[in-house]
Amino acid sequence: MEKRVLILGGGDGGTILANRLARRLGPDELSIEVIDKEGTHWYQPGFLFSAVGEAEREEISLCRVALYKENVKFTQAEVTKIDLDDRKVSLKDGSERSYDYLVIATGSTLYYDDIPGFKGGADHFWSFGASMRLRKKLMSIKSGRVLVGVGGLTYKCPVAPLEMVFLADELFRRRGVRDSIELVYLSPMGRAYGPHLLNKLVEEEMAKRGIELVTYFTVDEIDGKNRKVMSAEGDSLDYDILILSPPHRGSEVIINSGIGDDEGWVPVDKHFLTVKGYDDAFAIGDATALPIPKTGVVAHFQAATLANNIAADIRGGIKETFDGQSFCLIEMGESRASAQVSNYRYNIPPGLIPNWLFHAMKMAFTKMYWKYILTGLM
Amino acid sequence: MTDVTPTISIDARGISCPGPLTNLIKAYRKAKNGDVIEVLATDPGFKSDVKAWVERTGNELISLTEEGGVIRALIKVTAR
Ligand SMILES: Cc1cc2nc3c(=O)[nH]c(=O)nc-3n(C[C@H](O)[C@H](O)[C@H](O)COP(=O)(O)OP(=O)(O)OC[C@H]3O[C@@H](n4cnc5c(N)ncnc54)[C@H](O)[C@@H]3O)c2cc1C
């Protein structure tokens, strides 16, 4: 009898997993269903570029139904409840699904309320809509103070605020307004970025470009009316544009189903990705509570491991472990990028000197993403 | 050793930089004066990071100890 895998969330993790499984197993061995509430798939790193006018909607989005191999069923619906004990999932229209394997790949949601005043006071680029609103402001500002930095402390793509400050610098120079704009980076710790070697590069680059660094500034509250941002350390700064990482939490359904921690992240085994206490339920990607960066690369590597392990379970074979692999290209403007590689054991990333080759890789990746990554080929 | 009982505990063992500090800052945002935050960490850089953070933010470092590779910091919140 065929087994049934139910994949909740058709973002990076869920889509890669579904297509990888469909390549390895026939429909007589495994039926695969992906459920996602959204019909459009976004290449999210593209939001950084759409905000500065370097990417358009059609380059970074695709209709989800076009993404799946033919033996994957895609259902557009919101999952409202996950019952791990009864192996049952409920959808908003009242229907239910059962499963042999469940994969939670519901990613993260933006939870503005964690910073009072964020909504209305700050801009961001963690969604397409927000990035286009920000684009308007970045393209029209002529003078003033632009603050970029870390707002919500848990957010996807840890380097994104840094990339933004470099791209904004480049954009203002191109527009000929850089001299009349004060560009400032806000960090909650004593340096711009956590890992020391990379931080050295980043801070040198900031100094070179005249980007001011403000440390120990933990964004606590925003007064959008008076354009003022307050820190938990008791400082405050005025701004004309405020660009911050929004606070993130796990998907609402995780919290409502009582399977996550207090912010809705799902605790999993760090190597086999099983939800703690279950052997037929897994979580991958941003949804997990693992202490590693929330990135598409992690979701991708986890999906590859899990596809192998589900196939091994059905056909027999050797199971793999996920070892925390992460890889990140850090855009630094002027057609140069640095890179960061780490896993659970090697977690002190080197400071790779920014160069055009990494930048070219980052640009090429957008094309590879649709053709090779999401389709499960790579 | 000290006999202060923490009111907030953070287990950041096995988490690498800047995880332990980020978790501390997260807890700090929700804390009030008088709270005592305990952080357990294994990242060697955490020692200097937490010292610098406490100094800069004007909170009080009650103790910073290391035993069997586990760093334990006790911080009294005084600057909220
Ligand atoms: C600006 C920006 C830049 C980035 N840059 C990089 C980068 O350079 N490199 C990198 O590796 N990563 C980057 N990322 C991060 C990357 O996009 C995410 O980490 C990745 O998408 C995570 O994949 P996921 O499958 O876990 O979640 P997602 O891709 O977010 O997918 C989750 C899906 O679950 C669905 N869902 C949630 N709840 C429900 C529900 N109740 N019912 C039905 N469906 C539901 C959502 O609709 C969504 O489609 C960036 C992200 C942003 C925003």
Coordinates of C-alpha atoms and ligand atoms in Angstrom, one line a residue:
Chain A
M1 CA 0.0 0.0 0.0
E2 CA 1.2 3.5 -0.8
K3 CA 2.2 5.8 2.0
R4 CA 1.1 9.3 2.3
V5 CA 3.2 12.4 3.0
L6 CA 1.6 15.7 3.9
I7 CA 3.7 18.8 3.5
L8 CA 2.4 21.9 5.3
G9 CA 3.8 25.0 3.6
G10 CA 5.0 25.2 0.0
G11 CA 7.8 27.7 0.4
D12 CA 11.5 26.8 -0.1
G13 CA 11.6 23.8 2.2
G14 CA 8.2 22.3 1.3
T15 CA 8.6 22.7 -2.4
I16 CA 12.1 21.3 -2.6
L17 CA 11.1 18.4 -0.4
A18 CA 8.0 17.6 -2.5
N19 CA 9.9 17.6 -5.8
R20 CA 12.8 15.7 -4.5
L21 CA 10.5 13.0 -3.2
A22 CA 8.6 12.9 -6.5
R23 CA 11.9 12.3 -8.3
R24 CA 12.9 9.4 -6.1
L25 CA 9.6 7.6 -5.5
G26 CA 6.7 6.6 -7.8
P27 CA 3.0 7.4 -7.1
D28 CA 2.5 3.7 -6.2
E29 CA 4.9 4.1 -3.3
L30 CA 4.2 7.6 -2.0
S31 CA 1.3 10.1 -2.5
I32 CA 2.6 13.6 -1.9
E33 CA 0.4 16.6 -1.1
V34 CA 1.6 20.2 -0.4
I35 CA -0.8 22.6 1.3
D36 CA -0.1 26.3 1.3
K37 CA -2.4 29.3 1.9
E38 CA -0.7 31.4 -0.7
G39 CA -0.9 30.8 -4.5
T40 CA 2.3 32.8 -5.3
H41 CA 5.8 31.6 -4.6
W42 CA 8.4 34.3 -4.0
Y43 CA 12.2 34.2 -4.3
Q44 CA 12.6 36.1 -1.0
P45 CA 16.2 37.3 -1.4
G46 CA 14.8 39.2 -4.3
F47 CA 13.0 41.6 -1.9
L48 CA 16.4 43.1 -1.0
F49 CA 16.9 44.0 -4.7
S50 CA 13.3 45.0 -5.4
A51 CA 13.6 47.6 -2.6
V52 CA 16.5 49.3 -4.4
G53 CA 15.0 49.0 -7.8
E54 CA 17.1 46.2 -9.1
A55 CA 14.5 43.4 -9.4
E56 CA 10.9 43.4 -10.6
R57 CA 8.0 41.3 -9.6
E58 CA 8.1 38.9 -12.6
E59 CA 11.7 38.0 -12.0
I60 CA 11.1 36.9 -8.4
S61 CA 7.7 35.3 -8.3
L62 CA 5.9 32.4 -9.9
C63 CA 2.5 30.8 -9.6
R64 CA 2.8 27.9 -7.2
V65 CA 0.9 25.3 -9.3
A66 CA 3.6 25.7 -12.0
L67 CA 6.3 24.6 -9.5
Y68 CA 5.5 21.0 -8.8
K69 CA 6.2 17.7 -10.6
E70 CA 3.1 15.9 -11.8
N71 CA 2.8 13.4 -9.0
V72 CA 2.7 16.2 -6.4
K73 CA -0.7 17.5 -5.5
F74 CA -0.9 21.2 -4.5
T75 CA -3.8 22.4 -2.5
Q76 CA -4.2 26.1 -1.8
A77 CA -5.7 26.2 1.7
E78 CA -4.9 27.4 5.2
V79 CA -4.0 24.8 7.8
T80 CA -5.8 25.7 11.0
K81 CA -4.9 22.8 13.3
I82 CA -2.3 20.1 13.5
D83 CA -3.0 17.0 15.7
L84 CA 0.2 15.0 16.0
D85 CA -1.4 12.4 18.3
D86 CA -4.3 11.6 16.0
R87 CA -2.2 12.1 12.8
K88 CA -4.7 14.6 11.5
V89 CA -4.6 18.1 10.0
S90 CA -7.5 20.4 9.7
L91 CA -8.0 23.0 7.0
K92 CA -9.9 26.3 7.1
D93 CA -12.8 25.0 5.0
G94 CA -13.4 22.3 7.6
S95 CA -11.9 19.4 5.7
E96 CA -9.3 17.1 7.3
R97 CA -6.3 15.2 6.1
S98 CA -4.5 12.2 7.6
Y99 CA -0.9 11.1 6.9
D100 CA 1.8 8.6 7.4
Y101 CA 4.5 11.3 7.3
L102 CA 3.9 14.9 8.2
V103 CA 6.3 17.7 7.4
I104 CA 5.8 21.1 8.9
A105 CA 7.4 23.7 6.6
T106 CA 5.3 26.7 7.5
G107 CA 8.2 29.1 7.8
S108 CA 7.9 32.3 9.9
T109 CA 5.4 35.1 10.1
L110 CA 6.0 38.8 10.7
Y111 CA 4.7 39.7 14.2
Y112 CA 4.9 43.5 14.3
D113 CA 3.4 43.8 17.8
D114 CA 6.6 42.6 19.4
I115 CA 7.9 46.2 18.8
P116 CA 5.3 48.8 19.7
G117 CA 5.0 51.3 16.8
F118 CA 6.8 49.2 14.2
K119 CA 3.7 49.2 12.0
G120 CA 3.4 52.7 10.7
G121 CA 6.8 53.7 12.0
A122 CA 9.3 51.5 10.3
D123 CA 9.9 50.2 6.8
H124 CA 11.2 46.8 5.9
F125 CA 11.8 44.5 3.0
W126 CA 10.7 41.1 4.3
S127 CA 7.7 41.0 1.9
F128 CA 7.2 42.2 -1.6
G129 CA 4.7 44.8 -0.7
A130 CA 6.9 46.3 2.0
S131 CA 9.9 46.3 -0.3
M132 CA 8.0 48.3 -2.9
R133 CA 6.8 50.8 -0.4
L134 CA 10.4 51.2 0.8
R135 CA 11.6 51.6 -2.8
K136 CA 9.4 54.7 -3.3
K137 CA 11.0 56.3 -0.2
L138 CA 14.6 55.3 -1.2
M139 CA 14.1 56.7 -4.7
S140 CA 12.7 60.0 -3.6
I141 CA 14.6 61.0 -0.5
K142 CA 16.9 64.0 -1.1
S143 CA 18.4 64.6 2.3
G144 CA 18.0 63.5 5.9
R145 CA 18.9 60.6 8.1
V146 CA 18.3 57.0 7.1
L147 CA 18.6 54.4 9.8
V148 CA 19.1 50.7 8.9
G149 CA 19.5 47.8 11.3
V150 CA 18.3 45.1 13.5
G151 CA 14.8 45.5 14.9
G152 CA 13.2 42.2 15.7
L153 CA 16.0 40.0 17.1
T154 CA 14.8 36.7 15.4
Y155 CA 14.5 37.2 11.7
K156 CA 15.2 35.4 8.5
C157 CA 18.5 36.0 6.7
P158 CA 20.7 37.5 9.5
V159 CA 22.8 39.4 7.0
A160 CA 20.0 41.1 5.2
P161 CA 20.0 44.4 7.2
L162 CA 23.8 44.7 6.5
E163 CA 23.3 44.1 2.8
M164 CA 20.6 46.7 2.8
V165 CA 22.8 49.4 4.3
F166 CA 25.5 48.8 1.6
L167 CA 22.9 48.7 -1.2
A168 CA 21.3 51.9 0.1
D169 CA 24.7 53.6 0.1
E170 CA 25.2 52.6 -3.5
L171 CA 21.8 53.7 -4.5
F172 CA 22.2 57.1 -2.9
R173 CA 25.6 57.6 -4.6
R174 CA 24.0 56.7 -7.9
R175 CA 21.2 59.1 -7.3
G176 CA 23.7 61.8 -6.4
V177 CA 22.2 62.5 -3.0
R178 CA 24.7 60.5 -0.8
D179 CA 26.4 63.7 0.5
S180 CA 23.2 65.1 2.0
I181 CA 22.1 61.8 3.6
E182 CA 23.3 60.6 6.9
L183 CA 23.4 56.8 6.7
V184 CA 23.5 54.9 10.1
Y185 CA 23.6 51.2 11.0
L186 CA 21.9 50.1 14.3
S187 CA 23.1 47.0 16.1
P188 CA 21.9 45.6 19.4
M189 CA 25.4 44.4 20.3
G190 CA 28.9 45.9 20.6
R191 CA 29.7 45.4 16.9
A192 CA 27.9 45.5 13.6
Y193 CA 27.7 41.7 13.1
G194 CA 28.2 38.7 15.4
P195 CA 31.0 36.6 13.9
H196 CA 34.2 38.5 14.5
L197 CA 36.2 38.0 11.3
L198 CA 33.2 38.9 9.1
N199 CA 32.5 41.7 11.4
K200 CA 35.9 43.2 10.8
L201 CA 35.3 43.2 7.0
V202 CA 31.9 44.7 7.5
E203 CA 33.0 47.5 9.8
E204 CA 36.0 48.4 7.6
E205 CA 33.6 48.6 4.6
M206 CA 31.2 50.8 6.6
A207 CA 34.0 53.2 7.6
K208 CA 35.2 53.4 4.1
R209 CA 31.7 54.3 2.8
G210 CA 31.0 56.8 5.6
I211 CA 28.3 54.6 7.2
E212 CA 28.0 55.4 10.9
L213 CA 27.7 52.5 13.3
V214 CA 25.6 52.8 16.4
T215 CA 26.1 49.8 18.8
Y216 CA 24.1 48.6 21.8
F217 CA 20.9 50.0 20.3
T218 CA 18.1 47.4 20.9
V219 CA 15.0 48.8 19.2
D220 CA 12.3 48.9 21.9
E221 CA 9.7 51.3 20.6
I222 CA 9.0 53.5 17.6
D223 CA 7.2 56.8 17.5
G224 CA 6.2 57.0 13.9
K225 CA 4.5 60.4 14.2
N226 CA 7.5 62.2 15.5
R227 CA 9.9 59.8 13.6
K228 CA 11.8 58.8 16.7
V229 CA 13.1 55.3 17.6
M230 CA 13.8 54.4 21.2
S231 CA 16.2 51.7 22.5
A232 CA 16.0 49.4 25.5
E233 CA 19.3 51.0 26.6
G234 CA 17.6 54.3 27.0
D235 CA 18.8 56.1 23.8
S236 CA 16.7 57.6 21.0
L237 CA 17.3 58.7 17.5
D238 CA 15.4 60.8 15.0
Y239 CA 15.0 59.5 11.4
D240 CA 13.6 60.2 8.0
I241 CA 13.6 56.6 6.9
L242 CA 13.8 53.7 9.4
I243 CA 14.6 50.3 7.9
L244 CA 14.5 47.4 10.4
S245 CA 14.2 43.7 10.5
P246 CA 10.6 43.1 11.6
P247 CA 10.0 40.7 14.6
H248 CA 9.3 37.2 13.4
R249 CA 7.4 34.3 15.0
G250 CA 6.4 30.8 13.9
S251 CA 3.2 30.3 12.0
E252 CA 0.0 30.9 14.0
V253 CA -1.1 27.3 13.4
I254 CA 1.9 26.1 15.4
I255 CA 1.0 28.2 18.3
N256 CA -2.7 27.3 18.1
S257 CA -1.8 23.6 17.9
G258 CA 0.4 23.8 21.0
I259 CA 3.4 22.3 19.3
G260 CA 5.9 25.2 19.4
D261 CA 7.8 27.1 22.0
D262 CA 6.4 30.5 23.2
E263 CA 7.3 32.2 19.9
G264 CA 5.9 29.3 17.8
W265 CA 9.1 27.6 16.7
V266 CA 8.9 23.8 16.6
P267 CA 11.5 21.9 18.7
V268 CA 13.1 19.2 16.6
D269 CA 15.9 16.7 16.7
K270 CA 18.9 18.6 15.4
H271 CA 20.1 15.7 13.1
F272 CA 16.9 13.9 12.0
L273 CA 14.5 16.8 12.2
T274 CA 11.7 14.8 13.9
V275 CA 9.4 16.8 16.0
K276 CA 10.3 16.1 19.6
G277 CA 8.3 13.1 20.9
Y278 CA 7.2 11.8 17.4
D279 CA 8.8 9.7 14.7
D280 CA 6.3 10.4 11.9
A281 CA 6.3 14.2 12.1
F282 CA 9.2 16.5 11.0
A283 CA 9.8 20.2 10.7
I284 CA 12.2 21.9 8.3
G285 CA 13.2 25.4 7.4
D286 CA 12.4 28.6 9.3
A287 CA 9.7 26.7 11.3
T288 CA 12.1 24.9 13.6
A289 CA 13.5 26.1 16.9
L290 CA 17.1 25.1 15.9
P291 CA 19.7 27.7 16.9
I292 CA 20.9 28.2 13.3
P293 CA 20.2 31.0 10.8
K294 CA 16.7 31.0 9.3
T295 CA 17.7 30.8 5.6
G296 CA 16.6 29.2 2.4
V297 CA 19.9 27.4 2.2
V298 CA 19.2 25.7 5.5
A299 CA 15.7 24.8 4.4
H300 CA 17.2 23.4 1.2
F301 CA 19.8 21.2 2.9
Q302 CA 17.2 20.0 5.4
A303 CA 14.7 19.1 2.6
A304 CA 17.4 17.1 0.9
T305 CA 18.2 15.1 4.0
L306 CA 14.6 14.5 4.8
A307 CA 13.8 13.4 1.2
N308 CA 16.5 10.9 1.4
N309 CA 15.3 9.6 4.8
I310 CA 11.7 9.3 3.9
A311 CA 12.7 7.4 0.7
A312 CA 15.0 5.2 2.8
D313 CA 12.2 4.5 5.2
I314 CA 9.9 3.3 2.3
R315 CA 12.4 1.5 0.2
G316 CA 15.1 0.6 2.7
G317 CA 18.4 2.4 2.7
I318 CA 20.8 4.4 4.7
K319 CA 19.5 7.5 6.6
E320 CA 21.5 10.7 6.6
T321 CA 21.9 13.3 9.2
F322 CA 21.5 17.1 8.9
D323 CA 24.6 18.7 10.4
G324 CA 23.7 22.3 10.5
Q325 CA 25.1 23.2 7.1
S326 CA 24.6 26.8 6.1
F327 CA 25.9 29.0 3.3
C328 CA 25.3 32.6 2.7
L329 CA 26.5 35.1 0.1
I330 CA 26.6 38.6 1.6
E331 CA 26.0 41.3 -0.9
M332 CA 28.2 44.4 -0.2
G333 CA 27.3 46.6 -3.1
E334 CA 29.6 47.8 -5.9
S335 CA 29.2 44.3 -7.5
R336 CA 31.0 42.6 -4.7
A337 CA 29.9 40.0 -2.1
S338 CA 31.4 38.1 0.8
A339 CA 30.4 34.6 1.9
Q340 CA 29.8 32.7 5.1
V341 CA 29.9 28.9 5.5
S342 CA 29.2 27.0 8.8
N343 CA 27.8 23.9 10.4
Y344 CA 27.1 22.7 13.9
R345 CA 30.7 22.0 14.6
Y346 CA 32.5 24.6 12.5
N347 CA 30.6 27.7 13.4
I348 CA 33.3 30.4 13.3
P349 CA 33.0 31.7 9.8
P350 CA 36.0 33.1 8.1
G351 CA 36.0 36.7 6.8
L352 CA 36.1 36.2 3.1
I353 CA 37.3 39.3 1.3
P354 CA 34.4 40.7 -0.8
N355 CA 34.9 40.1 -4.5
W356 CA 33.0 40.1 -7.8
L357 CA 32.9 36.3 -8.1
F358 CA 30.7 35.8 -5.0
H359 CA 28.5 38.7 -6.3
A360 CA 28.2 36.9 -9.7
M361 CA 27.3 33.7 -7.8
K362 CA 24.5 35.5 -6.0
M363 CA 23.1 36.9 -9.2
A364 CA 23.4 33.6 -11.0
F365 CA 21.6 31.9 -8.1
T366 CA 18.3 33.7 -8.9
K367 CA 18.2 31.8 -12.2
M368 CA 19.4 28.5 -10.7
Y369 CA 16.8 28.8 -8.0
W370 CA 13.7 28.4 -10.3
K371 CA 15.3 25.9 -12.6
Y372 CA 17.4 23.6 -10.5
I373 CA 16.8 24.2 -6.8
L374 CA 13.0 24.3 -6.4
T375 CA 12.6 21.5 -8.9
G376 CA 14.6 19.2 -6.8
L377 CA 17.5 18.8 -9.3
M378 CA 20.2 20.3 -7.1
Chain B
M1 CA 29.3 31.2 44.5
T2 CA 26.3 33.5 44.9
D3 CA 22.9 32.7 46.4
V4 CA 20.9 35.0 44.1
T5 CA 18.1 33.1 42.5
P6 CA 17.5 34.0 38.9
T7 CA 14.1 35.1 37.8
I8 CA 14.8 34.5 34.1
S9 CA 16.9 31.6 32.8
I10 CA 18.4 31.3 29.4
D11 CA 20.0 28.1 28.2
A12 CA 22.2 29.0 25.2
R13 CA 24.5 26.0 25.5
G14 CA 25.7 24.8 22.1
I15 CA 24.6 28.0 20.4
S16 CA 27.2 30.0 18.6
C17 CA 27.8 33.7 18.4
P18 CA 25.8 35.9 18.4
G19 CA 23.0 33.5 19.7
P20 CA 23.7 33.7 23.4
L21 CA 24.0 37.5 23.4
T22 CA 20.9 37.8 21.2
N23 CA 18.9 35.6 23.6
L24 CA 20.1 37.8 26.5
I25 CA 19.1 41.0 24.7
K26 CA 15.7 39.4 23.9
A27 CA 15.1 38.6 27.6
Y28 CA 16.3 42.0 28.6
R29 CA 13.7 43.7 26.4
K30 CA 11.0 41.9 28.4
A31 CA 12.6 42.2 31.8
K32 CA 12.1 44.8 34.5
N33 CA 14.4 46.3 37.1
G34 CA 15.2 43.8 39.8
D35 CA 15.0 40.8 37.5
V36 CA 18.0 38.5 37.6
I37 CA 18.9 36.9 34.3
E38 CA 20.9 33.7 34.2
V39 CA 22.6 32.7 30.9
L40 CA 24.3 29.4 30.4
A41 CA 26.5 29.3 27.3
T42 CA 29.4 27.3 25.8
D43 CA 30.5 29.8 23.1
P44 CA 33.9 31.0 24.4
G45 CA 33.3 34.5 23.0
F46 CA 30.3 35.0 25.2
K47 CA 32.4 35.9 28.2
S48 CA 33.8 39.1 26.7
D49 CA 30.6 39.8 24.9
V50 CA 28.5 39.7 28.1
K51 CA 31.0 41.8 30.0
A52 CA 31.0 44.5 27.3
W53 CA 27.2 44.4 27.1
V54 CA 26.7 44.8 30.8
E55 CA 29.2 47.6 31.0
R56 CA 27.7 49.5 28.1
T57 CA 24.0 49.0 29.1
G58 CA 24.7 49.9 32.8
N59 CA 23.2 46.7 34.2
E60 CA 25.0 44.7 36.9
L61 CA 27.1 41.6 36.4
I62 CA 26.6 39.6 39.6
S63 CA 28.9 36.8 38.6
L64 CA 30.6 35.3 35.6
T65 CA 31.8 31.7 36.1
E66 CA 33.0 28.8 34.0
E67 CA 32.7 25.2 35.0
G68 CA 33.3 22.2 32.7
G69 CA 33.2 24.4 29.6
V70 CA 29.9 26.0 30.6
I71 CA 29.9 29.7 31.1
R72 CA 27.3 31.0 33.6
A73 CA 26.5 34.7 33.8
L74 CA 24.2 36.2 36.3
I75 CA 23.0 39.7 35.5
K76 CA 20.9 41.9 37.6
V77 CA 18.6 44.2 35.6
T78 CA 19.1 47.7 36.9
A79 CA 18.9 50.0 33.8
R80 CA 15.4 49.4 32.4
Ligands
LIG1 C1 14.8 39.9 2.3 C2 15.2 38.5 2.4 C3 16.4 38.1 2.0 C4 16.8 36.7 2.1 N1 18.0 36.4 1.7 C5 18.4 35.1 1.7 C6 19.6 34.6 1.2 O1 20.4 35.4 0.6 N2 19.9 33.3 1.3 C7 19.1 32.4 1.9 O2 19.4 31.2 2.0 N3 17.9 32.8 2.5 C8 17.5 34.1 2.4 N4 16.3 34.5 2.9 C9 15.5 33.6 3.7 C10 14.7 32.5 3.0 O3 13.8 33.2 2.0 C11 13.8 31.8 4.0 O4 14.7 31.3 5.0 C12 13.2 30.5 3.3 O5 12.2 31.0 2.5 C13 12.6 29.6 4.4 O6 11.9 28.5 3.8 P1 10.7 27.8 4.5 O7 10.2 26.8 3.5 O8 11.1 27.4 5.8 O9 9.6 29.0 4.7 P2 8.9 29.9 3.5 O10 9.7 29.8 2.2 O11 8.7 31.2 4.1 O12 7.5 29.1 3.3 C14 6.6 28.9 4.3 C15 5.3 28.7 3.6 O13 4.3 28.2 4.6 C16 3.0 28.8 4.3 N5 2.2 28.7 5.5 C17 2.5 29.2 6.7 N6 1.5 29.0 7.6 C18 0.5 28.3 6.8 C19 -0.7 27.7 7.2 N7 -1.3 27.8 8.4 N8 -1.4 27.1 6.2 C20 -0.9 27.0 4.9 N9 0.3 27.5 4.6 C21 1.0 28.1 5.5 C22 3.4 30.2 3.8 O14 2.3 30.7 3.0 C23 4.7 30.0 3.0 O15 4.5 29.9 1.7 C24 15.9 35.8 2.7 C25 14.6 36.2 3.2 C26 14.2 37.6 3.0 C27 12.9 38.0 3.4

